[in-house]
mmCIF file of C-alpha atoms in Angstrom:
data_model
loop_
_atom_site.group_PDB
_atom_site.id
_atom_site.type_symbol
_atom_site.label_atom_id
_atom_site.label_comp_id
_atom_site.label_asym_id
_atom_site.label_seq_id
_atom_site.Cartn_x
_atom_site.Cartn_y
_atom_site.Cartn_z
ATOM 1 C CA MET A 1 20.593 -52.160 -31.610
ATOM 2 C CA ILE A 2 19.945 -49.161 -33.839
ATOM 3 C CA LYS A 3 19.294 -51.624 -36.663
ATOM 4 C CA SER A 4 16.717 -53.433 -34.509
ATOM 5 C CA ILE A 5 14.899 -50.207 -33.730
ATOM 6 C CA GLN A 6 14.898 -49.189 -37.395
ATOM 7 C CA GLN A 7 13.509 -52.570 -38.482
ATOM 8 C CA VAL A 8 10.781 -52.482 -35.851
ATOM 9 C CA GLU A 9 9.974 -48.871 -36.649
ATOM 10 C CA HIS A 10 9.721 -49.574 -40.369
ATOM 11 C CA SER A 11 7.408 -52.576 -40.101
ATOM 12 C CA GLY A 12 5.563 -51.475 -36.959
ATOM 13 C CA ILE A 13 4.620 -47.999 -38.098
ATOM 14 C CA LYS A 14 3.147 -49.354 -41.324
ATOM 15 C CA LYS A 15 1.012 -51.877 -39.419
ATOM 16 C CA LEU A 16 -0.197 -49.239 -36.961
ATOM 17 C CA GLU A 17 -1.030 -46.892 -39.832
ATOM 18 C CA LYS A 18 -3.115 -49.644 -41.466
ATOM 19 C CA ILE A 19 -5.043 -50.215 -38.231
ATOM 20 C CA ILE A 20 -5.740 -46.486 -37.875
ATOM 21 C CA GLU A 21 -6.664 -46.127 -41.546
ATOM 22 C CA SER A 22 -8.995 -49.119 -41.327
ATOM 23 C CA PHE A 23 -10.701 -47.594 -38.295
ATOM 24 C CA MET A 24 -11.109 -44.216 -39.999
ATOM 25 C CA ILE A 25 -12.514 -45.686 -43.207
ATOM 26 C CA ALA A 26 -14.642 -48.556 -41.918
ATOM 27 C CA SER A 27 -15.495 -47.008 -38.547
ATOM 28 C CA LYS A 28 -15.447 -50.321 -36.725
ATOM 29 C CA ASP A 29 -16.317 -50.276 -33.082
ATOM 30 C CA MET A 30 -13.883 -48.600 -30.694
ATOM 31 C CA ALA A 31 -13.023 -51.864 -28.918
ATOM 32 C CA SER A 32 -11.723 -53.475 -32.132
ATOM 33 C CA PHE A 33 -9.583 -50.431 -32.808
ATOM 34 C CA VAL A 34 -8.135 -50.396 -29.280
ATOM 35 C CA TYR A 35 -7.472 -54.155 -29.305
ATOM 36 C CA GLY A 36 -5.835 -53.877 -32.718
ATOM 37 C CA ILE A 37 -3.483 -51.150 -31.476
ATOM 38 C CA ARG A 38 -2.764 -53.095 -28.277
ATOM 39 C CA ASP A 39 -1.980 -56.323 -30.102
ATOM 40 C CA GLU A 40 0.331 -54.595 -32.563
ATOM 41 C CA VAL A 41 2.208 -52.691 -29.846
ATOM 42 C CA ILE A 42 2.711 -55.931 -27.897
ATOM 43 C CA ALA A 43 3.942 -57.685 -31.056
ATOM 44 C CA LEU A 44 6.342 -54.791 -31.697
ATOM 45 C CA GLY A 45 7.655 -55.017 -28.139
ATOM 46 C CA LEU A 46 8.224 -58.764 -28.406
ATOM 47 C CA ASP A 47 9.966 -58.341 -31.760
ATOM 48 C CA LEU A 48 12.200 -55.589 -30.371
ATOM 49 C CA ILE A 49 13.157 -57.759 -27.383
ATOM 50 C CA LYS A 50 13.952 -60.697 -29.692
ATOM 51 C CA LYS A 51 16.065 -58.625 -32.074
ATOM 52 C CA THR A 52 17.942 -56.953 -29.210
ATOM 53 C CA LEU A 53 18.772 -60.286 -27.541
ATOM 54 C CA GLU A 54 19.941 -61.743 -30.849
ATOM 55 C CA ASP A 55 22.031 -58.617 -31.548
ATOM 56 C CA CYS A 56 23.692 -59.033 -28.134
ATOM 57 C CA SER A 57 24.454 -62.660 -28.946
ATOM 58 C CA GLN A 58 25.970 -61.598 -32.277
ATOM 59 C CA MET A 59 28.118 -58.957 -30.538
ATOM 60 C CA LEU A 60 29.461 -61.648 -28.206
ATOM 61 C CA ARG A 61 30.212 -63.963 -31.153
ATOM 62 C CA ASP A 62 32.049 -61.155 -32.958
ATOM 63 C CA SER A 63 34.046 -60.014 -29.908
ATOM 64 C CA VAL A 64 37.794 -60.324 -30.557
ATOM 65 C CA LYS A 65 38.510 -60.617 -26.844
ATOM 66 C CA ARG A 66 35.979 -63.422 -26.423
ATOM 67 C CA LYS A 67 37.348 -65.272 -29.476
ATOM 68 C CA GLN A 68 40.775 -65.401 -27.826
ATOM 69 C CA SER A 69 39.562 -67.302 -24.766
ATOM 70 C CA ARG A 70 36.255 -68.883 -25.787
ATOM 71 C CA GLU A 71 34.886 -70.969 -28.604
ATOM 72 C CA VAL A 72 31.322 -71.290 -29.820
ATOM 73 C CA VAL A 73 29.776 -74.591 -28.781
ATOM 74 C CA ARG A 74 26.374 -74.174 -30.407
ATOM 75 C CA THR A 75 23.381 -71.919 -30.827
ATOM 76 C CA ASP A 76 20.202 -72.848 -28.955
ATOM 77 C CA ARG A 77 16.655 -71.618 -29.332
ATOM 78 C CA LYS A 78 15.399 -70.214 -26.040
ATOM 79 C CA LYS A 79 12.029 -69.018 -24.783
ATOM 80 C CA LEU A 80 11.768 -66.132 -22.362
ATOM 81 C CA THR A 81 8.466 -65.367 -20.678
ATOM 82 C CA THR A 82 7.888 -61.634 -20.217
ATOM 83 C CA CYS A 83 4.922 -59.499 -19.222
ATOM 84 C CA LEU A 84 4.320 -58.932 -22.959
ATOM 85 C CA GLY A 85 4.323 -62.628 -23.778
ATOM 86 C CA THR A 86 6.835 -65.303 -24.727
ATOM 87 C CA VAL A 87 9.912 -64.292 -26.719
ATOM 88 C CA CYS A 88 11.646 -66.986 -28.799
ATOM 89 C CA PHE A 89 15.241 -66.157 -29.692
ATOM 90 C CA GLU A 90 18.588 -67.767 -30.501
ATOM 91 C CA LYS A 91 21.306 -67.824 -27.863
ATOM 92 C CA THR A 92 24.985 -68.657 -28.457
ATOM 93 C CA LEU A 93 26.724 -70.947 -25.991
ATOM 94 C CA PHE A 94 30.482 -70.646 -25.450
ATOM 95 C CA ARG A 95 33.141 -72.825 -23.848
ATOM 96 C CA ASN A 96 36.456 -71.778 -22.309
ATOM 97 C CA LYS A 97 39.263 -72.950 -24.616
ATOM 98 C CA GLN A 98 41.578 -73.898 -21.737
ATOM 99 C CA THR A 99 39.142 -75.780 -19.485
ATOM 100 C CA ARG A 100 37.012 -77.421 -22.200
#
């Protein structure tokens, strides 16, 4: 999860800085500036949710305890509708080794 936050921070901060710099230099109207910030913050939130869900899926795949009793069936692409928008992520599906 720390990795997800660092990735989002690295890319997100640069994009926000560009929006602010563009506003300061070009002095566009206030509404464009506010909408630009809003859109980028929403995109950052969606990206953070996606990366966190995929990190959780990876932790489950790597779990020694889970590997003893479960096997990976497949990885599906899922869509999750949130108040920020739709998040598309990959989800791992498992099957119990004994009950198959």
